[in-house]
PDB file of C-alpha atoms in Angstrom:
ATOM      1  CA  MET A 154     -15.733 -13.272 -14.022  1.00 96.00           C
ATOM      2  CA  VAL A 155     -13.887 -10.840 -11.768  1.00 96.00           C
ATOM      3  CA  ASP A 156     -13.571  -7.087 -12.158  1.00 97.00           C
ATOM      4  CA  ASN A 157     -10.370  -5.076 -11.898  1.00 97.00           C
ATOM      5  CA  GLY A 158     -10.227  -1.413 -12.780  1.00 92.00           C
ATOM      6  CA  GLY A 159     -13.298  -1.537 -14.983  1.00 94.00           C
ATOM      7  CA  HIS A 160     -12.451  -4.581 -17.064  1.00 97.00           C
ATOM      8  CA  ARG A 161     -13.463  -8.188 -16.500  1.00 98.00           C
ATOM      9  CA  LEU A 162     -11.255 -11.251 -16.385  1.00 98.00           C
ATOM     10  CA  ALA A 163     -12.225 -14.899 -16.648  1.00 98.00           C
ATOM     11  CA  PHE A 164     -10.981 -17.176 -13.851  1.00 98.00           C
ATOM     12  CA  TYR A 165     -11.580 -20.922 -13.828  1.00 98.00           C
ATOM     13  CA  VAL A 166     -11.561 -22.694 -10.464  1.00 98.00           C
ATOM     14  CA  THR A 167     -11.379 -26.406  -9.644  1.00 98.00           C
ATOM     15  CA  GLN A 168     -12.107 -26.397  -5.924  1.00 97.00           C
ATOM     16  CA  GLY A 169      -9.900 -28.363  -3.585  1.00 97.00           C
ATOM     17  CA  SER A 170      -8.162 -27.962  -0.244  1.00 89.00           C
ATOM     18  CA  GLY A 171      -7.068 -24.678   1.318  1.00 86.00           C
ATOM     19  CA  SER A 172      -3.885 -24.661  -0.764  1.00 96.00           C
ATOM     20  CA  THR A 173      -3.978 -23.207  -4.277  1.00 98.00           C
ATOM     21  CA  ILE A 174      -2.061 -23.882  -7.491  1.00 98.00           C
ATOM     22  CA  VAL A 175      -2.272 -21.137 -10.142  1.00 98.00           C
ATOM     23  CA  LEU A 176      -1.364 -21.899 -13.758  1.00 98.00           C
ATOM     24  CA  ASP A 177      -0.360 -18.820 -15.772  1.00 98.00           C
ATOM     25  CA  SER A 178      -0.051 -19.088 -19.558  1.00 97.00           C
ATOM     26  CA  GLY A 179       2.647 -17.916 -21.948  1.00 96.00           C
ATOM     27  CA  GLY A 180       2.351 -14.991 -24.340  1.00 92.00           C
ATOM     28  CA  GLY A 181      -0.596 -15.272 -26.721  1.00 89.00           C
ATOM     29  CA  GLU A 182      -1.913 -18.283 -24.775  1.00 93.00           C
ATOM     30  CA  TYR A 183      -4.788 -18.429 -22.328  1.00 94.00           C
ATOM     31  CA  SER A 184      -6.377 -20.881 -19.902  1.00 97.00           C
ATOM     32  CA  SER A 185      -6.852 -23.567 -22.567  1.00 95.00           C
ATOM     33  CA  GLN A 186      -3.084 -24.136 -22.501  1.00 96.00           C
ATOM     34  CA  TRP A 187      -3.616 -26.016 -19.220  1.00 98.00           C
ATOM     35  CA  LYS A 188      -6.798 -27.950 -20.074  1.00 96.00           C
ATOM     36  CA  ASP A 189      -5.078 -31.352 -19.938  1.00 95.00           C
ATOM     37  CA  ILE A 190      -2.659 -30.492 -17.127  1.00 98.00           C
ATOM     38  CA  ALA A 191      -4.962 -28.809 -14.592  1.00 98.00           C
ATOM     39  CA  PRO A 192      -7.210 -31.853 -13.882  1.00 98.00           C
ATOM     40  CA  LYS A 193      -4.193 -34.109 -13.350  1.00 98.00           C
ATOM     41  CA  ILE A 194      -2.550 -31.646 -10.964  1.00 98.00           C
ATOM     42  CA  HIS A 195      -5.799 -31.350  -9.026  1.00 98.00           C
ATOM     43  CA  ALA A 196      -6.143 -35.137  -8.816  1.00 97.00           C
ATOM     44  CA  ALA A 197      -2.530 -35.585  -7.683  1.00 96.00           C
ATOM     45  CA  THR A 198      -2.439 -32.819  -5.071  1.00 97.00           C
ATOM     46  CA  GLY A 199      -6.013 -32.245  -3.932  1.00 97.00           C
ATOM     47  CA  ALA A 200      -5.334 -28.512  -4.136  1.00 98.00           C
ATOM     48  CA  THR A 201      -7.599 -25.879  -5.608  1.00 98.00           C
ATOM     49  CA  VAL A 202      -6.373 -25.295  -9.169  1.00 98.00           C
ATOM     50  CA  ILE A 203      -6.946 -21.934 -10.860  1.00 98.00           C
ATOM     51  CA  THR A 204      -6.353 -20.906 -14.449  1.00 98.00           C
ATOM     52  CA  TYR A 205      -7.351 -17.590 -15.997  1.00 98.00           C
ATOM     53  CA  ASP A 206      -7.357 -15.577 -19.210  1.00 97.00           C
ATOM     54  CA  ARG A 207      -5.171 -12.485 -19.229  1.00 96.00           C
ATOM     55  CA  ALA A 208      -6.710  -9.276 -20.545  1.00 96.00           C
ATOM     56  CA  GLY A 209      -7.469  -9.467 -24.250  1.00 94.00           C
ATOM     57  CA  LEU A 210      -7.295 -13.257 -24.399  1.00 94.00           C
ATOM     58  CA  GLY A 211      -9.890 -16.000 -24.007  1.00 95.00           C
ATOM     59  CA  GLU A 212     -13.038 -14.679 -22.351  1.00 97.00           C
ATOM     60  CA  SER A 213     -11.378 -11.663 -20.694  1.00 97.00           C
ATOM     61  CA  ASP A 214     -11.978  -8.092 -21.809  1.00 97.00           C
ATOM     62  CA  VAL A 215      -9.572  -6.301 -24.124  1.00 94.00           C
ATOM     63  CA  VAL A 216      -7.596  -3.470 -22.504  1.00 94.00           C
ATOM     64  CA  PRO A 217      -6.213  -1.026 -25.110  1.00 91.00           C
ATOM     65  CA  GLY A 218      -2.635   0.196 -25.102  1.00 91.00           C
ATOM     66  CA  ALA A 219       0.767  -1.256 -24.368  1.00 93.00           C
ATOM     67  CA  TRP A 220       1.023  -4.426 -22.298  1.00 94.00           C
ATOM     68  CA  ARG A 221       2.408  -3.541 -18.880  1.00 95.00           C
ATOM     69  CA  VAL A 222       3.499  -6.181 -16.440  1.00 97.00           C
ATOM     70  CA  GLU A 223       2.268  -4.034 -13.539  1.00 97.00           C
ATOM     71  CA  ASN A 224      -1.264  -4.219 -14.934  1.00 97.00           C
ATOM     72  CA  ALA A 225      -1.006  -7.965 -15.449  1.00 97.00           C
ATOM     73  CA  VAL A 226       0.174  -8.468 -11.857  1.00 98.00           C
ATOM     74  CA  SER A 227      -2.713  -6.297 -10.655  1.00 98.00           C
ATOM     75  CA  ASP A 228      -5.198  -8.383 -12.666  1.00 98.00           C
ATOM     76  CA  LEU A 229      -3.920 -11.660 -11.248  1.00 98.00           C
ATOM     77  CA  THR A 230      -3.650 -10.562  -7.627  1.00 98.00           C
ATOM     78  CA  ALA A 231      -7.032  -8.783  -7.725  1.00 97.00           C
ATOM     79  CA  GLY A 232      -8.681 -11.861  -9.183  1.00 98.00           C
ATOM     80  CA  LEU A 233      -7.146 -14.162  -6.591  1.00 98.00           C
ATOM     81  CA  LYS A 234      -8.136 -11.870  -3.729  1.00 97.00           C
ATOM     82  CA  GLN A 235     -11.716 -11.712  -4.995  1.00 97.00           C
ATOM     83  CA  LEU A 236     -11.675 -15.506  -4.944  1.00 97.00           C
ATOM     84  CA  GLY A 237     -10.414 -15.439  -1.359  1.00 96.00           C
ATOM     85  CA  VAL A 238      -6.860 -16.524  -2.210  1.00 97.00           C
ATOM     86  CA  THR A 239      -4.245 -14.453  -0.389  1.00 96.00           C
ATOM     87  CA  LYS A 240      -1.603 -17.003   0.666  1.00 97.00           C
ATOM     88  CA  ASP A 241      -0.210 -20.518   0.132  1.00 97.00           C
ATOM     89  CA  VAL A 242      -0.143 -20.225  -3.661  1.00 98.00           C
ATOM     90  CA  THR A 243       2.067 -22.421  -5.823  1.00 98.00           C
ATOM     91  CA  LEU A 244       2.500 -20.353  -8.981  1.00 98.00           C
ATOM     92  CA  VAL A 245       3.228 -22.092 -12.291  1.00 98.00           C
ATOM     93  CA  SER A 246       4.286 -19.675 -15.032  1.00 98.00           C
ATOM     94  CA  HIS A 247       5.175 -20.316 -18.660  1.00 98.00           C
ATOM     95  CA  SER A 248       7.217 -17.984 -20.878  1.00 97.00           C
ATOM     96  CA  GLN A 249       5.963 -14.366 -20.672  1.00 97.00           C
ATOM     97  CA  ALA A 250       4.126 -15.202 -17.453  1.00 98.00           C
ATOM     98  CA  GLY A 251       7.566 -15.373 -15.849  1.00 98.00           C
ATOM     99  CA  GLU A 252       7.555 -11.588 -15.843  1.00 98.00           C
ATOM    100  CA  ILE A 253       4.294 -11.579 -13.907  1.00 98.00           C
ATOM    101  CA  ALA A 254       5.669 -14.193 -11.515  1.00 98.00           C
ATOM    102  CA  ASN A 255       8.867 -12.292 -10.766  1.00 98.00           C
ATOM    103  CA  ASN A 256       7.078  -9.014 -10.127  1.00 98.00           C
ATOM    104  CA  LEU A 257       4.383 -10.667  -8.023  1.00 98.00           C
ATOM    105  CA  ALA A 258       6.986 -12.543  -5.967  1.00 98.00           C
ATOM    106  CA  GLN A 259       8.975  -9.362  -5.384  1.00 98.00           C
ATOM    107  CA  ASP A 260       5.923  -7.336  -4.349  1.00 97.00           C
ATOM    108  CA  ASN A 261       3.842 -10.020  -2.573  1.00 97.00           C
ATOM    109  CA  PRO A 262       6.169 -12.793  -1.364  1.00 98.00           C
ATOM    110  CA  GLU A 263       3.772 -13.655   1.448  1.00 97.00           C
ATOM    111  CA  MET A 264       1.235 -14.839  -1.142  1.00 98.00           C
ATOM    112  CA  LEU A 265       3.509 -17.573  -2.523  1.00 98.00           C
ATOM    113  CA  SER A 266       4.588 -20.876  -1.035  1.00 98.00           C
ATOM    114  CA  GLY A 267       6.573 -21.806  -4.143  1.00 98.00           C
ATOM    115  CA  ALA A 268       6.813 -21.488  -7.909  1.00 98.00           C
ATOM    116  CA  VAL A 269       7.545 -23.508 -11.037  1.00 98.00           C
ATOM    117  CA  LEU A 270       8.906 -21.308 -13.816  1.00 98.00           C
ATOM    118  CA  VAL A 271       8.454 -23.142 -17.119  1.00 98.00           C
ATOM    119  CA  ASP A 272      10.917 -21.838 -19.728  1.00 98.00           C
ATOM    120  CA  ALA A 273       9.960 -18.496 -18.263  1.00 98.00           C
ATOM    121  CA  ASN A 274      11.229 -14.975 -18.868  1.00 98.00           C
ATOM    122  CA  LEU A 275      13.729 -14.162 -16.116  1.00 98.00           C
ATOM    123  CA  PRO A 276      15.290 -10.787 -15.239  1.00 98.00           C
ATOM    124  CA  GLN A 277      18.811 -12.118 -15.724  1.00 98.00           C
ATOM    125  CA  PHE A 278      18.215 -12.581 -19.456  1.00 98.00           C
ATOM    126  CA  PHE A 279      17.211  -9.007 -20.252  1.00 98.00           C
ATOM    127  CA  THR A 280      20.564  -7.249 -20.239  1.00 98.00           C
ATOM    128  CA  ASP A 281      21.372  -3.971 -22.009  1.00 97.00           C
ATOM    129  CA  GLU A 282      23.138  -6.058 -24.653  1.00 97.00           C
ATOM    130  CA  GLN A 283      20.331  -8.566 -25.103  1.00 97.00           C
ATOM    131  CA  ILE A 284      17.324  -6.248 -25.296  1.00 97.00           C
ATOM    132  CA  PRO A 285      18.212  -4.643 -28.681  1.00 96.00           C
ATOM    133  CA  ARG A 286      18.824  -8.120 -30.123  1.00 95.00           C
ATOM    134  CA  LEU A 287      15.341  -9.160 -29.036  1.00 96.00           C
ATOM    135  CA  VAL A 288      13.725  -6.029 -30.454  1.00 96.00           C
ATOM    136  CA  ALA A 289      15.434  -6.550 -33.820  1.00 94.00           C
ATOM    137  CA  ALA A 290      14.686 -10.265 -33.963  1.00 93.00           C
ATOM    138  CA  GLY A 291      11.029  -9.759 -33.087  1.00 93.00           C
ATOM    139  CA  GLN A 292      10.307  -6.913 -35.495  1.00 95.00           C
ATOM    140  CA  PRO A 293       9.332  -9.109 -38.490  1.00 94.00           C
ATOM    141  CA  ASP A 294       6.754 -10.924 -36.356  1.00 94.00           C
ATOM    142  CA  VAL A 295       5.389  -7.623 -35.057  1.00 94.00           C
ATOM    143  CA  ASP A 296       5.112  -6.275 -38.614  1.00 95.00           C
ATOM    144  CA  ALA A 297       3.266  -9.415 -39.700  1.00 96.00           C
ATOM    145  CA  ALA A 298       0.928  -9.198 -36.693  1.00 94.00           C
ATOM    146  CA  LYS A 299      -0.044  -5.643 -37.620  1.00 95.00           C
ATOM    147  CA  LYS A 300      -1.643  -7.008 -40.802  1.00 95.00           C
ATOM    148  CA  ASP A 301      -4.266  -8.746 -38.622  1.00 95.00           C
ATOM    149  CA  PRO A 302      -4.277  -6.706 -35.420  1.00 92.00           C
ATOM    150  CA  GLU A 303      -7.620  -7.963 -34.098  1.00 90.00           C
ATOM    151  CA  LYS A 304      -6.444 -11.559 -33.771  1.00 92.00           C
ATOM    152  CA  PRO A 305      -5.923 -11.970 -30.008  1.00 90.00           C
ATOM    153  CA  ALA A 306      -2.402 -13.413 -30.210  1.00 90.00           C
ATOM    154  CA  ASN A 307      -1.379 -10.677 -32.667  1.00 91.00           C
ATOM    155  CA  ARG A 308      -2.943  -7.994 -30.502  1.00 91.00           C
ATOM    156  CA  GLN A 309      -0.914  -9.168 -27.524  1.00 90.00           C
ATOM    157  CA  LEU A 310       2.287  -9.344 -29.577  1.00 93.00           C
ATOM    158  CA  ILE A 311       1.782  -5.766 -30.776  1.00 94.00           C
ATOM    159  CA  SER A 312       0.958  -4.465 -27.295  1.00 94.00           C
ATOM    160  CA  THR A 313       3.975  -6.263 -25.795  1.00 94.00           C
ATOM    161  CA  ALA A 314       6.261  -4.689 -28.403  1.00 94.00           C
ATOM    162  CA  GLU A 315       5.177  -1.176 -27.394  1.00 93.00           C
ATOM    163  CA  GLY A 316       7.771   0.153 -24.989  1.00 91.00           C
ATOM    164  CA  PHE A 317       9.520  -3.237 -24.888  1.00 96.00           C
ATOM    165  CA  ALA A 318      13.039  -1.926 -24.318  1.00 95.00           C
ATOM    166  CA  ALA A 319      12.218   0.367 -21.405  1.00 95.00           C
ATOM    167  CA  ALA A 320       9.928  -2.187 -19.793  1.00 96.00           C
ATOM    168  CA  HIS A 321      12.578  -4.893 -19.884  1.00 97.00           C
ATOM    169  CA  GLN A 322      15.334  -2.635 -18.628  1.00 97.00           C
ATOM    170  CA  THR A 323      13.100  -2.239 -15.570  1.00 97.00           C
ATOM    171  CA  PHE A 324      12.381  -5.974 -15.469  1.00 98.00           C
ATOM    172  CA  HIS A 325      16.137  -6.661 -15.378  1.00 98.00           C
ATOM    173  CA  THR A 326      16.259  -5.063 -11.906  1.00 97.00           C
ATOM    174  CA  VAL A 327      13.511  -7.234 -10.379  1.00 98.00           C
ATOM    175  CA  LYS A 328      14.683  -9.521  -7.557  1.00 98.00           C
ATOM    176  CA  TRP A 329      13.089 -12.837  -6.645  1.00 98.00           C
ATOM    177  CA  PRO A 330      12.739 -13.096  -2.846  1.00 98.00           C
ATOM    178  CA  ALA A 331      14.954 -15.646  -1.106  1.00 96.00           C
ATOM    179  CA  SER A 332      11.956 -16.773   0.954  1.00 96.00           C
ATOM    180  CA  VAL A 333      10.109 -18.282  -2.050  1.00 98.00           C
ATOM    181  CA  PRO A 334      11.462 -21.588  -3.423  1.00 98.00           C
ATOM    182  CA  ALA A 335      11.441 -22.016  -7.192  1.00 98.00           C
ATOM    183  CA  THR A 336      11.938 -24.730  -9.765  1.00 98.00           C
ATOM    184  CA  VAL A 337      13.188 -23.425 -13.115  1.00 98.00           C
ATOM    185  CA  MET A 338      12.464 -25.630 -16.123  1.00 98.00           C
ATOM    186  CA  VAL A 339      14.433 -24.910 -19.307  1.00 98.00           C
ATOM    187  CA  SER A 340      13.538 -26.459 -22.638  1.00 98.00           C
ATOM    188  CA  GLU A 341      16.222 -28.107 -24.705  1.00 96.00           C
ATOM    189  CA  LYS A 342      15.628 -25.848 -27.716  1.00 96.00           C
ATOM    190  CA  THR A 343      14.675 -22.681 -25.743  1.00 97.00           C
ATOM    191  CA  PRO A 344      12.632 -19.941 -27.481  1.00 96.00           C
ATOM    192  CA  PHE A 345      15.712 -19.320 -29.672  1.00 96.00           C
ATOM    193  CA  ALA A 346      16.163 -22.593 -31.518  1.00 92.00           C
ATOM    194  CA  GLY A 347      17.536 -20.728 -34.536  1.00 91.00           C
ATOM    195  CA  SER A 348      20.132 -18.724 -32.614  1.00 95.00           C
ATOM    196  CA  PRO A 349      22.695 -20.741 -30.622  1.00 96.00           C
ATOM    197  CA  GLU A 350      24.066 -17.571 -29.015  1.00 96.00           C
ATOM    198  CA  ASP A 351      20.677 -16.395 -27.731  1.00 97.00           C
ATOM    199  CA  ALA A 352      19.765 -19.934 -26.680  1.00 97.00           C
ATOM    200  CA  GLN A 353      22.918 -20.143 -24.582  1.00 97.00           C
ATOM    201  CA  ARG A 354      22.186 -16.769 -22.989  1.00 97.00           C
ATOM    202  CA  TRP A 355      18.708 -18.068 -22.092  1.00 98.00           C
ATOM    203  CA  ARG A 356      20.250 -21.119 -20.401  1.00 98.00           C
ATOM    204  CA  ASP A 357      22.861 -18.996 -18.656  1.00 98.00           C
ATOM    205  CA  ALA A 358      20.156 -16.681 -17.295  1.00 98.00           C
ATOM    206  CA  ALA A 359      18.270 -19.632 -15.851  1.00 98.00           C
ATOM    207  CA  ALA A 360      21.425 -21.006 -14.258  1.00 98.00           C
ATOM    208  CA  SER A 361      22.250 -17.578 -12.822  1.00 98.00           C
ATOM    209  CA  PHE A 362      18.759 -17.249 -11.343  1.00 98.00           C
ATOM    210  CA  VAL A 363      19.015 -20.662  -9.687  1.00 98.00           C
ATOM    211  CA  LYS A 364      22.458 -19.994  -8.200  1.00 98.00           C
ATOM    212  CA  GLU A 365      21.203 -16.956  -6.298  1.00 97.00           C
ATOM    213  CA  ALA A 366      19.525 -19.030  -3.547  1.00 97.00           C
ATOM    214  CA  PRO A 367      19.791 -22.585  -2.209  1.00 97.00           C
ATOM    215  CA  ASN A 368      16.037 -23.226  -2.490  1.00 98.00           C
ATOM    216  CA  ARG A 369      16.037 -23.066  -6.285  1.00 98.00           C
ATOM    217  CA  THR A 370      16.323 -26.043  -8.644  1.00 98.00           C
ATOM    218  CA  LEU A 371      17.183 -26.177 -12.346  1.00 98.00           C
ATOM    219  CA  VAL A 372      15.511 -28.807 -14.535  1.00 97.00           C
ATOM    220  CA  THR A 373      16.327 -29.299 -18.228  1.00 96.00           C
ATOM    221  CA  ALA A 374      13.407 -30.647 -20.246  1.00 96.00           C
ATOM    222  CA  GLU A 375      15.227 -32.762 -22.797  1.00 93.00           C
ATOM    223  CA  GLY A 376      13.794 -33.073 -26.277  1.00 92.00           C
ATOM    224  CA  THR A 377      11.405 -30.149 -25.916  1.00 97.00           C
ATOM    225  CA  SER A 378      10.690 -26.925 -27.705  1.00 97.00           C
ATOM    226  CA  HIS A 379       9.780 -23.776 -25.793  1.00 97.00           C
ATOM    227  CA  GLU A 380       6.266 -25.210 -25.491  1.00 97.00           C
ATOM    228  CA  ILE A 381       7.084 -27.597 -22.647  1.00 97.00           C
ATOM    229  CA  PRO A 382       3.445 -27.767 -21.403  1.00 97.00           C
ATOM    230  CA  THR A 383       2.452 -29.158 -24.818  1.00 96.00           C
ATOM    231  CA  ASP A 384       5.547 -31.247 -25.556  1.00 96.00           C
ATOM    232  CA  ARG A 385       6.027 -32.808 -22.114  1.00 96.00           C
ATOM    233  CA  PRO A 386       3.074 -32.136 -19.833  1.00 97.00           C
ATOM    234  CA  ASP A 387       4.252 -35.009 -17.637  1.00 96.00           C
ATOM    235  CA  LEU A 388       7.410 -33.070 -16.738  1.00 97.00           C
ATOM    236  CA  VAL A 389       5.403 -29.998 -15.784  1.00 97.00           C
ATOM    237  CA  ILE A 390       2.999 -32.062 -13.687  1.00 98.00           C
ATOM    238  CA  LYS A 391       5.870 -33.793 -11.853  1.00 97.00           C
ATOM    239  CA  ALA A 392       7.630 -30.491 -11.153  1.00 98.00           C
ATOM    240  CA  VAL A 393       4.432 -29.010  -9.741  1.00 98.00           C
ATOM    241  CA  GLU A 394       3.699 -32.105  -7.658  1.00 98.00           C
ATOM    242  CA  ASP A 395       7.258 -32.070  -6.257  1.00 98.00           C
ATOM    243  CA  MET A 396       7.141 -28.367  -5.392  1.00 98.00           C
ATOM    244  CA  PHE A 397       3.710 -28.699  -3.817  1.00 98.00           C
ATOM    245  CA  ALA A 398       4.732 -31.759  -1.785  1.00 97.00           C
ATOM    246  CA  ALA A 399       7.894 -30.049  -0.539  1.00 96.00           C
ATOM    247  CA  GLN A 400       5.873 -27.132   0.828  1.00 94.00           C
ATOM    248  CA  HIS A 401       3.007 -29.191   2.288  1.00 92.00           C
TER     249      HIS A 401
END
């Protein structure tokens, strides 16, 4: 358990070499999302592998109020620093964790040696046109979550919805540093399987992100839902192994 600003967060460490691979879960998920993937990545790379529970999930303390990416970045970086990890991190981020990854990379590029963004939220997707569509589409789920607000996944959904538009207008301006290579994995169905227009915008955002620098690679995970780590863990493991090998 590590402390940051008066709340505790659970970090899980499989000790290895001086290099570190951090696995960051999607929205409503926690460290258990990686329980089958983390040991295989450790065995293949020999690196230290770290997973953790974001605030309010798993064994980590609940932090009241709206979910703010700045706080999530602070939690992750503070936890890593308390564990002695300040550089040579390969960051693997699924879905909502893409927001943490982009902000961390912008603010602390020296910490990262590379990243694998697994069907992750990217700034290019959150345009002024797209944000209201997302708010409207998500409202029924938020309303349903409010009927059981103490359930951890519901609590996170509700807190993420607070101030969503303003937060993602800011996120749209975040820039990934050219110095940090990235692999972007996109699921076949995307998070918007029921909306071909939104699904195409998701794919276009990923392609746009990749085109911004020559050290970025786009991978399409065929036959998968948004939950690539569950549907095709082998693809995630290979992408992480390839990124790690390229930087070491």
